[in-house]
Amino acid sequence: MTVSAASTVTVRVLLFASYAEAAGQTSLTLTLPAPATVASAIRALRAQSARARLPERPLCAVNLAHARLDTPISTGDEIAILPPLAGG
Amino acid sequence: MTVSAASTVTVRVLLFASYAEAAGQTSLTLTLPAPATVASAIRALRAQSARARLPERPLCAVNLAHARLDTPISTGDEIAILPPLAGG
Amino acid sequence: MAFLTEQPLDLTPLVARVMSPERGGVACFLGVVRDHHDGRSVTRLEYSAYDAMAEAECERVVAEAEAKWDVRVALEHRTGRLEIGEVAVVIAAAAPHRDAAFMACRFVIEQVKRRVPIWKREYFLDGTSAWVAPRTAPQAVDRSAEAAPDAPTPEPASHTDWGV
Amino acid sequence: MAFLTEQPLDLTPLVARVMSPERGGVACFLGVVRDHHDGRSVTRLEYSAYDAMAEAECERVVAEAEAKWDVRVALEHRTGRLEIGEVAVVIAAAAPHRDAAFMACRFVIEQVKRRVPIWKREYFLDGTSAWVAPRTAPQAVDRSAEAAPDAPTPEPASHTDWGV
């Protein structure tokens, strides 16, 4: 995904497991002011869905890879908010 | 096997793999002056079978357990001289 | 190659995939569904995954192991409903030397637990169920407010009501 | 329970023997016949054992592992003729925690190599064969001539022609 020169960034946000249950949804679309980061997507998510009980610094992924909260995001990116992992 | 009060000790000695091939035999019976140890059995073996090319301090077992060269041996014991192990 | 499957796992084909006459040692690991968790009797589990990322992350973990050691690795993780005693994850690592096989196998299970986006819901004997929340869950890193990126400082404790 | 067999080894029944719902982790090891040794092409192997002692020693190794860790261990070693790529030894160690499973599995293969009286004859591509002699073979201990049994002194080098 190329970095957009537009004034907004539109991304898809995925929720899983306990976060999806709490929010009552597994995905939503967010439009954020540019430039945007994972952290600004999380702030917008909290504002939009008060039921999503996210921790202060949830584990996150961008486009299928783990990402930091300060990772920049662009229109078309897939952001995932990941509850504590329990595989293995 | 109880410790014999007799003046000699008679034991069975087993040879394996390269030692058996070099000696041309896989087992023999040795009668040693009492008290006897694994080391004295090995000395007698060398005297009796010059073809058994044993190292200075071969790995040994008495009655199916690893033994030291100074382990005492008694009539009826099974002594084994073990070439370098290669299992696993 | 799919790393996730809803079918029962079988170690044998994974071992066959990595074993070869140049690799004298194969180390394997199986993770088994336990009947207890935190003192409560568990009757069954439900594993769910962020499928696309879990596949990508498994592939990265295997690639990292194969880059770190002279080793070939096979990995499968089951999802969906699992009964007590069933196998949730299987790993096989084959190497010319057993040291590398053991280290790679251990590395892969630790990384899978730490990085692959899979969650499990436990169903208890008393009819309730809950998502498993490991006590030492990793947190996201945010270095945007830090002076030196190589010396991260812990963030102040949360004052919001969003905490876990 | 026999630890030695002339039949092809199969990991699956060993895993089944140790796995249980209280033991969440199973670590396994397979030793595979390699096609090379010291740069020479090997075509097949012949394993021979001091059967009675090998059985007793395997039993002791397993008992020691089960005493050191909260673990159940299964072990089998093949003897007789083996082809390249066949499995010579299999180990499965199941424990409530994977740390113990890995440590016990590793302990068992190391102890088997060090202590179980098994020998192998390698058959080479050029038609010759030889007993495998590991470079770091343990020697018998002889403390009869030592002053302090806890501080063994190396024996003087051999002056006989019996040396290896």
Coordinates of C-alpha atoms in Angstrom, one line a residue:
Chain A
M1 CA 0.0 0.0 0.0
T2 CA 1.5 3.4 -0.9
V3 CA 1.4 6.3 1.4
S4 CA -1.6 8.5 0.6
A5 CA -1.2 12.2 0.0
A6 CA -4.9 12.7 0.9
S7 CA -5.9 14.3 4.1
T8 CA -7.6 11.1 5.4
V9 CA -6.6 7.4 5.8
T10 CA -9.2 4.7 5.6
V11 CA -8.3 1.3 7.0
R12 CA -10.0 -2.0 7.9
V13 CA -9.7 -3.0 11.6
L14 CA -10.1 -6.6 12.7
L15 CA -11.0 -7.7 16.2
F16 CA -10.6 -11.3 17.5
A17 CA -11.6 -13.5 20.4
S18 CA -12.3 -11.6 23.6
Y19 CA -12.0 -8.2 21.9
A20 CA -14.5 -9.2 19.2
E21 CA -16.9 -10.5 21.8
A22 CA -16.7 -7.4 23.9
A23 CA -17.1 -5.1 20.9
G24 CA -19.9 -7.2 19.4
Q25 CA -18.1 -7.1 16.0
T26 CA -15.2 -8.7 14.3
S27 CA -14.3 -5.9 11.8
L28 CA -15.0 -2.3 11.1
T29 CA -13.8 0.5 8.8
L30 CA -12.1 3.6 10.3
T31 CA -11.4 6.9 8.5
L32 CA -8.6 8.8 10.3
P33 CA -6.9 12.2 9.7
A34 CA -3.6 11.7 7.9
P35 CA -0.9 11.0 8.9
A36 CA -2.2 8.0 10.9
T37 CA -0.5 5.3 13.0
V38 CA -1.7 2.1 14.7
A39 CA -2.1 4.2 17.9
S40 CA -4.4 6.7 16.3
A41 CA -6.5 3.9 14.9
I42 CA -6.9 2.5 18.4
R43 CA -7.9 5.9 19.7
A44 CA -10.5 6.2 17.1
L45 CA -11.7 2.6 17.8
R46 CA -12.1 3.4 21.5
A47 CA -14.1 6.5 20.7
Q48 CA -16.4 4.7 18.3
S49 CA -16.9 1.5 20.2
A50 CA -17.0 2.0 24.0
R51 CA -17.7 -1.6 24.5
A52 CA -14.4 -2.7 23.1
R53 CA -12.5 -3.1 26.3
L54 CA -8.9 -2.8 24.9
P55 CA -5.9 -2.6 27.2
E56 CA -3.7 0.5 27.1
R57 CA -1.2 -1.0 24.7
P58 CA -2.8 -4.0 22.9
L59 CA -0.8 -6.3 20.6
C60 CA -1.4 -5.1 17.0
A61 CA -0.7 -6.2 13.5
V62 CA -0.6 -4.4 10.2
N63 CA -1.0 -6.3 6.9
L64 CA -0.5 -9.7 8.6
A65 CA 2.7 -8.8 10.5
H66 CA 3.2 -7.7 14.1
A67 CA 3.4 -3.9 14.3
R68 CA 4.3 -1.2 16.9
L69 CA 1.8 1.4 18.0
D70 CA 3.8 4.0 16.2
T71 CA 3.8 2.1 12.9
P72 CA 2.4 4.4 10.2
I73 CA -0.7 3.2 8.4
S74 CA -2.1 4.0 5.0
T75 CA -5.4 3.7 3.2
G76 CA -6.1 0.0 2.4
D77 CA -4.1 -1.4 5.3
E78 CA -5.5 -4.2 7.4
I79 CA -5.1 -3.4 11.1
A80 CA -5.7 -6.2 13.6
I81 CA -6.0 -5.8 17.4
L82 CA -4.9 -9.0 19.0
P83 CA -5.9 -10.3 22.4
P84 CA -3.2 -12.1 24.4
L85 CA -2.1 -15.0 22.3
A86 CA -2.8 -18.5 23.5
G87 CA -1.6 -20.9 20.8
G88 CA 0.8 -23.8 21.1
Chain B
M1 CA 27.0 -63.6 43.9
T2 CA 28.5 -64.0 47.3
V3 CA 32.2 -63.3 47.9
S4 CA 34.1 -66.5 47.9
A5 CA 36.4 -67.5 50.7
A6 CA 38.3 -69.8 48.3
S7 CA 41.7 -69.0 47.0
T8 CA 40.6 -68.6 43.4
V9 CA 37.8 -66.7 41.6
T10 CA 36.3 -68.1 38.5
V11 CA 34.4 -65.6 36.2
R12 CA 33.0 -65.5 32.7
V13 CA 34.4 -62.8 30.5
L14 CA 32.4 -61.5 27.5
L15 CA 33.9 -59.7 24.5
F16 CA 32.0 -57.7 22.0
A17 CA 32.3 -56.1 18.6
S18 CA 35.9 -55.2 17.7
Y19 CA 37.3 -56.9 20.8
A20 CA 35.5 -60.1 20.0
E21 CA 36.7 -60.0 16.4
A22 CA 40.3 -59.3 17.4
A23 CA 40.3 -62.1 20.0
G24 CA 38.5 -64.5 17.8
Q25 CA 36.1 -65.4 20.6
T26 CA 33.1 -63.8 22.3
S27 CA 33.4 -65.4 25.8
L28 CA 35.9 -67.2 27.9
T29 CA 36.2 -68.4 31.5
L30 CA 39.0 -67.1 33.7
T31 CA 40.3 -68.4 37.0
L32 CA 42.1 -65.8 39.0
P33 CA 43.9 -65.7 42.4
A34 CA 41.6 -64.2 45.1
P35 CA 41.0 -61.4 45.8
A36 CA 40.3 -60.4 42.2
T37 CA 39.2 -57.2 40.5
V38 CA 38.1 -56.2 37.0
A39 CA 41.7 -55.1 36.4
S40 CA 43.2 -58.5 37.3
A41 CA 40.7 -60.2 35.0
I42 CA 41.9 -57.9 32.2
R43 CA 45.5 -58.7 32.9
A44 CA 44.8 -62.4 32.8
L45 CA 42.9 -61.9 29.6
R46 CA 45.8 -60.2 28.0
A47 CA 48.2 -63.0 29.1
Q48 CA 45.8 -65.6 27.7
S49 CA 44.7 -64.0 24.5
A50 CA 47.5 -62.0 22.9
R51 CA 45.2 -61.2 19.9
A52 CA 42.7 -59.3 22.0
R53 CA 43.9 -55.8 21.4
L54 CA 42.5 -54.1 24.4
P55 CA 43.3 -50.5 25.3
E56 CA 45.0 -49.7 28.6
R57 CA 41.8 -49.0 30.4
P58 CA 38.9 -50.5 28.5
L59 CA 35.3 -49.8 29.5
C60 CA 34.0 -52.7 31.6
A61 CA 30.9 -54.0 33.2
V62 CA 30.2 -56.5 36.0
N63 CA 26.8 -58.3 36.1
L64 CA 25.2 -56.0 33.5
A65 CA 26.3 -52.7 35.1
H66 CA 29.2 -50.4 34.3
A67 CA 32.1 -51.1 36.7
R68 CA 35.4 -49.5 37.6
L69 CA 38.8 -51.3 37.0
D70 CA 39.1 -51.6 40.8
T71 CA 35.7 -53.2 41.3
P72 CA 36.1 -56.5 43.2
I73 CA 34.8 -59.6 41.4
S74 CA 33.6 -62.9 42.7
T75 CA 33.1 -66.4 41.4
G76 CA 30.1 -66.5 39.1
D77 CA 30.3 -62.8 38.1
E78 CA 29.9 -61.9 34.4
I79 CA 32.6 -59.5 33.3
A80 CA 32.2 -57.7 30.0
I81 CA 34.9 -55.7 28.2
L82 CA 33.2 -53.1 26.1
P83 CA 34.6 -51.4 23.0
P84 CA 33.8 -47.7 22.6
L85 CA 30.0 -47.4 22.5
A86 CA 28.3 -46.3 19.3
G87 CA 24.6 -46.5 20.0
G88 CA 22.0 -43.8 19.6
Chain C
M1 CA 1.9 -25.4 2.8
A2 CA -0.9 -24.8 5.3
F3 CA 0.3 -24.6 8.9
L4 CA -3.3 -24.5 10.3
T5 CA -5.7 -27.4 10.1
E6 CA -9.0 -28.4 11.7
Q7 CA -8.1 -32.1 11.2
P8 CA -6.5 -34.2 14.0
L9 CA -2.7 -33.8 13.9
D10 CA -0.3 -36.7 13.1
L11 CA 3.4 -36.4 13.8
T12 CA 4.4 -39.1 11.4
P13 CA 4.0 -37.2 8.1
L14 CA 5.7 -34.2 9.5
V15 CA 8.7 -36.3 10.5
A16 CA 8.7 -37.9 7.0
R17 CA 8.7 -34.4 5.5
V18 CA 11.9 -33.2 7.2
M19 CA 13.8 -36.5 7.7
S20 CA 16.6 -37.4 5.3
P21 CA 19.9 -39.4 5.2
E22 CA 21.9 -36.2 5.7
R23 CA 20.1 -35.3 8.8
G24 CA 20.9 -37.7 11.6
G25 CA 18.7 -36.2 14.3
V26 CA 15.0 -35.3 14.4
A27 CA 13.6 -33.5 17.5
C28 CA 9.8 -33.2 17.8
F29 CA 7.3 -31.6 20.0
L30 CA 3.6 -32.2 20.6
G31 CA 1.4 -29.9 22.6
V32 CA -1.5 -31.7 24.2
V33 CA -4.8 -30.3 25.5
R34 CA -4.6 -30.6 29.3
D35 CA -7.5 -31.4 31.5
H36 CA -6.8 -28.7 34.0
H37 CA -6.0 -25.0 33.9
D38 CA -5.4 -22.8 37.0
G39 CA -7.0 -25.6 39.1
R40 CA -10.2 -25.8 37.1
S41 CA -11.3 -28.9 35.2
V42 CA -11.4 -28.3 31.5
T43 CA -13.7 -30.5 29.4
R44 CA -12.7 -29.2 25.9
L45 CA -11.2 -26.3 24.0
E46 CA -12.0 -24.2 21.0
Y47 CA -9.0 -22.7 19.2
S48 CA -9.6 -19.8 16.8
A49 CA -7.0 -17.9 14.7
Y50 CA -6.5 -14.9 12.6
D51 CA -5.9 -17.4 9.8
A52 CA -4.1 -15.3 7.2
M53 CA -1.7 -13.8 9.7
A54 CA -1.2 -17.1 11.6
E55 CA -0.2 -18.8 8.4
A56 CA 2.2 -15.9 7.6
E57 CA 3.7 -15.9 11.1
C58 CA 4.2 -19.7 11.1
E59 CA 6.0 -19.4 7.8
R60 CA 8.3 -16.7 9.2
V61 CA 9.0 -18.7 12.4
V62 CA 10.0 -21.7 10.3
A63 CA 12.1 -19.6 8.0
E64 CA 13.9 -18.0 11.0
A65 CA 14.7 -21.4 12.5
E66 CA 16.0 -22.7 9.1
A67 CA 18.2 -19.5 8.8
K68 CA 19.6 -19.8 12.4
W69 CA 20.4 -23.5 12.2
D70 CA 21.3 -26.1 9.6
V71 CA 17.8 -27.6 10.0
R72 CA 14.5 -28.4 8.2
V73 CA 11.4 -27.7 10.2
A74 CA 7.7 -28.8 9.8
L75 CA 5.0 -27.3 11.9
E76 CA 1.2 -27.7 12.2
H77 CA -1.3 -26.1 14.5
R78 CA -4.8 -27.3 14.9
T79 CA -7.8 -25.0 15.2
G80 CA -11.5 -25.5 16.0
R81 CA -12.9 -27.8 18.7
L82 CA -10.4 -30.0 20.5
E83 CA -11.0 -32.6 23.2
I84 CA -8.9 -33.3 26.3
G85 CA -5.7 -35.2 25.4
E86 CA -5.8 -34.2 21.7
V87 CA -2.8 -32.7 20.0
A88 CA -2.9 -28.9 19.4
V89 CA 0.5 -28.4 17.8
V90 CA 3.2 -30.6 16.3
I91 CA 6.7 -29.6 15.3
A92 CA 9.5 -31.7 13.7
A93 CA 13.0 -30.4 13.2
A94 CA 15.7 -32.5 11.4
A95 CA 19.4 -31.6 11.4
P96 CA 22.7 -33.2 10.7
H97 CA 23.5 -32.8 14.4
R98 CA 21.0 -33.3 17.3
D99 CA 22.0 -30.1 19.0
A100 CA 20.6 -28.0 16.2
A101 CA 17.5 -30.2 16.0
F102 CA 16.7 -29.7 19.6
M103 CA 17.4 -26.0 19.6
A104 CA 15.4 -25.4 16.5
C105 CA 12.4 -27.4 17.8
R106 CA 12.5 -25.5 21.1
F107 CA 12.8 -22.2 19.3
V108 CA 9.8 -22.9 17.1
I109 CA 7.4 -23.8 20.0
E110 CA 8.5 -20.7 22.0
Q111 CA 8.0 -18.4 19.0
V112 CA 4.7 -20.0 18.1
K113 CA 3.4 -19.3 21.6
R114 CA 4.7 -15.8 21.5
R115 CA 3.9 -14.7 18.0
V116 CA 1.2 -16.7 16.2
P117 CA -2.2 -15.2 16.5
I118 CA -4.2 -18.1 17.9
W119 CA -6.6 -17.9 20.9
K120 CA -8.3 -20.6 22.9
R121 CA -11.6 -20.7 24.8
E122 CA -11.7 -23.2 27.6
Y123 CA -15.0 -25.0 28.5
F124 CA -15.1 -26.0 32.1
L125 CA -16.8 -28.8 34.0
D126 CA -19.3 -26.3 35.6
G127 CA -20.6 -25.3 32.2
T128 CA -18.9 -22.0 31.9
S129 CA -16.2 -21.0 29.4
A130 CA -13.5 -18.3 29.1
W131 CA -10.8 -17.1 26.8
V132 CA -7.4 -18.1 28.0
A133 CA -5.4 -15.1 29.0
P134 CA -1.7 -15.9 29.6
R135 CA -0.3 -14.1 32.6
T136 CA 2.7 -12.8 30.7
A137 CA 1.1 -11.4 27.6
P138 CA 3.4 -9.3 25.4
Q139 CA 2.4 -5.7 24.9
A140 CA 2.7 -3.6 21.8
V141 CA 5.8 -1.4 21.6
D142 CA 5.4 2.3 21.1
R143 CA 8.6 4.1 20.5
S144 CA 7.1 7.3 19.1
A145 CA 7.6 9.2 22.4
E146 CA 11.0 7.9 23.2
A147 CA 14.2 9.9 22.9
A148 CA 16.5 6.9 22.1
P149 CA 14.9 4.2 20.1
D150 CA 17.5 1.6 21.3
A151 CA 16.8 2.3 24.9
P152 CA 13.0 2.0 25.4
T153 CA 11.6 3.5 28.6
P154 CA 8.5 1.9 30.1
E155 CA 5.4 3.9 29.6
P156 CA 3.6 5.3 32.7
A157 CA 0.9 3.1 34.1
S158 CA -2.5 3.6 32.5
H159 CA -4.9 6.0 34.0
T160 CA -7.8 5.1 31.7
D161 CA -10.3 2.4 32.3
W162 CA -9.1 0.4 29.2
G163 CA -6.6 -1.6 31.2
V164 CA -6.8 -5.4 31.1
Chain D
M1 CA 9.2 -53.8 28.3
A2 CA 12.0 -54.4 25.7
F3 CA 14.1 -51.5 24.8
L4 CA 15.9 -53.3 21.9
T5 CA 14.2 -54.5 18.8
E6 CA 15.2 -55.7 15.4
Q7 CA 11.9 -54.4 13.9
P8 CA 11.6 -50.9 12.2
L9 CA 10.9 -48.3 14.9
D10 CA 7.7 -46.3 14.9
L11 CA 7.4 -43.1 17.1
T12 CA 3.6 -43.1 17.3
P13 CA 3.1 -46.0 19.8
L14 CA 5.9 -44.5 22.0
V15 CA 4.2 -41.2 22.0
A16 CA 0.8 -42.9 22.8
R17 CA 2.5 -44.7 25.7
V18 CA 3.6 -41.5 27.5
M19 CA 1.0 -39.0 26.4
S20 CA -1.8 -38.2 28.8
P21 CA -4.2 -35.3 29.7
E22 CA -2.0 -34.3 32.6
R23 CA 1.1 -33.9 30.4
G24 CA 0.8 -31.0 28.1
G25 CA 4.1 -31.4 26.3
V26 CA 5.7 -34.3 24.6
A27 CA 9.3 -34.0 23.3
C28 CA 10.6 -36.7 21.0
F29 CA 13.9 -37.6 19.3
L30 CA 14.7 -39.9 16.4
G31 CA 18.2 -40.9 15.5
V32 CA 18.5 -41.5 11.7
V33 CA 21.2 -43.6 9.9
R34 CA 23.3 -41.1 8.0
D35 CA 24.7 -41.7 4.5
H36 CA 28.1 -40.3 5.5
H37 CA 30.6 -40.8 8.3
D38 CA 34.0 -39.0 8.4
G39 CA 33.6 -38.1 4.7
R40 CA 33.0 -41.7 3.6
S41 CA 29.8 -42.9 1.9
V42 CA 28.0 -45.4 4.1
T43 CA 25.7 -47.9 2.4
R44 CA 24.2 -49.6 5.5
L45 CA 24.9 -50.3 9.2
E46 CA 24.8 -53.3 11.5
Y47 CA 24.0 -52.6 15.1
S48 CA 25.0 -55.2 17.7
A49 CA 24.4 -55.0 21.5
Y50 CA 25.3 -56.7 24.7
D51 CA 21.6 -57.4 24.9
A52 CA 21.0 -58.1 28.6
M53 CA 23.1 -55.1 29.8
A54 CA 21.7 -52.8 27.1
E55 CA 18.2 -53.6 28.4
A56 CA 19.2 -53.0 32.0
E57 CA 21.1 -49.8 31.1
C58 CA 18.1 -48.4 29.1
E59 CA 15.9 -49.1 32.0
R60 CA 18.2 -47.3 34.4
V61 CA 18.5 -44.3 32.0
V62 CA 14.6 -44.0 31.8
A63 CA 14.3 -44.4 35.6
E64 CA 16.9 -41.7 36.2
A65 CA 15.0 -39.3 33.8
E66 CA 11.7 -40.0 35.5
A67 CA 13.3 -39.4 38.9
K68 CA 15.0 -36.1 37.9
W69 CA 11.9 -34.6 36.2
D70 CA 8.1 -35.0 36.4
V71 CA 8.1 -36.9 33.2
R72 CA 7.2 -40.2 31.5
V73 CA 9.7 -41.6 29.1
A74 CA 9.6 -44.2 26.3
L75 CA 12.7 -45.5 24.6
E76 CA 13.5 -48.0 21.9
H77 CA 16.7 -48.8 20.1
R78 CA 16.9 -50.9 17.0
T79 CA 19.6 -53.5 16.4
G80 CA 20.6 -55.7 13.4
R81 CA 20.9 -54.5 9.9
L82 CA 19.7 -50.9 9.1
E83 CA 19.6 -49.1 5.8
I84 CA 20.5 -45.5 5.2
G85 CA 17.7 -43.2 6.4
E86 CA 16.2 -45.7 8.8
V87 CA 15.6 -44.9 12.4
A88 CA 18.0 -46.3 14.9
V89 CA 16.6 -44.9 18.2
V90 CA 13.3 -43.2 19.3
I91 CA 12.6 -41.4 22.5
A92 CA 9.4 -39.8 23.7
A93 CA 9.2 -37.8 27.0
A94 CA 5.9 -36.4 28.2
A95 CA 5.6 -33.8 31.0
P96 CA 3.2 -31.3 32.4
H97 CA 5.6 -28.6 31.3
R98 CA 7.5 -28.6 28.1
D99 CA 10.8 -27.6 29.8
A100 CA 10.9 -30.9 31.6
A101 CA 9.9 -32.8 28.5
F102 CA 12.7 -31.3 26.4
M103 CA 15.3 -31.7 29.2
A104 CA 14.4 -35.3 29.8
C105 CA 14.4 -36.2 26.1
R106 CA 17.8 -34.6 25.7
F107 CA 19.1 -36.3 28.8
V108 CA 18.0 -39.7 27.6
I109 CA 19.7 -39.5 24.2
E110 CA 22.9 -38.3 25.7
Q111 CA 22.9 -41.1 28.3
V112 CA 22.0 -43.7 25.7
K113 CA 25.0 -42.7 23.6
R114 CA 27.3 -42.6 26.6
R115 CA 26.2 -45.7 28.5
V116 CA 24.2 -48.3 26.6
P117 CA 26.4 -51.1 25.2
I118 CA 25.6 -50.9 21.5
W119 CA 28.1 -51.0 18.6
K120 CA 27.7 -50.3 15.0
R121 CA 29.6 -51.6 12.0
E122 CA 29.5 -49.3 8.9
Y123 CA 29.5 -50.8 5.4
F124 CA 31.1 -48.4 2.9
L125 CA 30.5 -47.8 -0.8
D126 CA 34.0 -49.3 -1.6
G127 CA 32.9 -52.6 -0.1
T128 CA 34.9 -52.3 3.2
S129 CA 33.4 -52.1 6.6
A130 CA 34.5 -51.0 10.1
W131 CA 33.4 -50.7 13.6
V132 CA 32.5 -47.1 14.5
A133 CA 34.9 -45.8 17.1
P134 CA 33.7 -42.5 18.6
R135 CA 36.6 -40.0 19.1
T136 CA 35.7 -39.3 22.7
A137 CA 35.2 -42.7 24.1
P138 CA 34.9 -42.9 27.9
Q139 CA 37.5 -44.9 29.7
A140 CA 37.1 -47.1 32.7
V141 CA 37.8 -45.5 36.0
D142 CA 40.4 -47.0 38.3
R143 CA 40.7 -45.5 41.7
S144 CA 42.5 -48.3 43.4
A145 CA 45.9 -46.5 43.2
E146 CA 44.6 -43.1 44.2
A147 CA 45.2 -41.3 47.6
A148 CA 41.9 -39.3 47.6
P149 CA 39.0 -41.1 45.9
D150 CA 37.3 -37.8 45.2
A151 CA 40.3 -36.2 43.4
P152 CA 41.2 -38.7 40.6
T153 CA 44.6 -38.3 39.1
P154 CA 45.1 -39.3 35.5
E155 CA 47.0 -42.6 35.1
P156 CA 50.4 -42.4 33.4
A157 CA 50.3 -43.0 29.7
S158 CA 50.4 -46.6 28.6
H159 CA 53.8 -48.2 27.8
T160 CA 52.3 -51.4 26.6
D161 CA 51.3 -52.2 23.1
W162 CA 47.7 -52.6 24.2
G163 CA 46.8 -49.0 23.7
V164 CA 44.0 -48.1 21.2

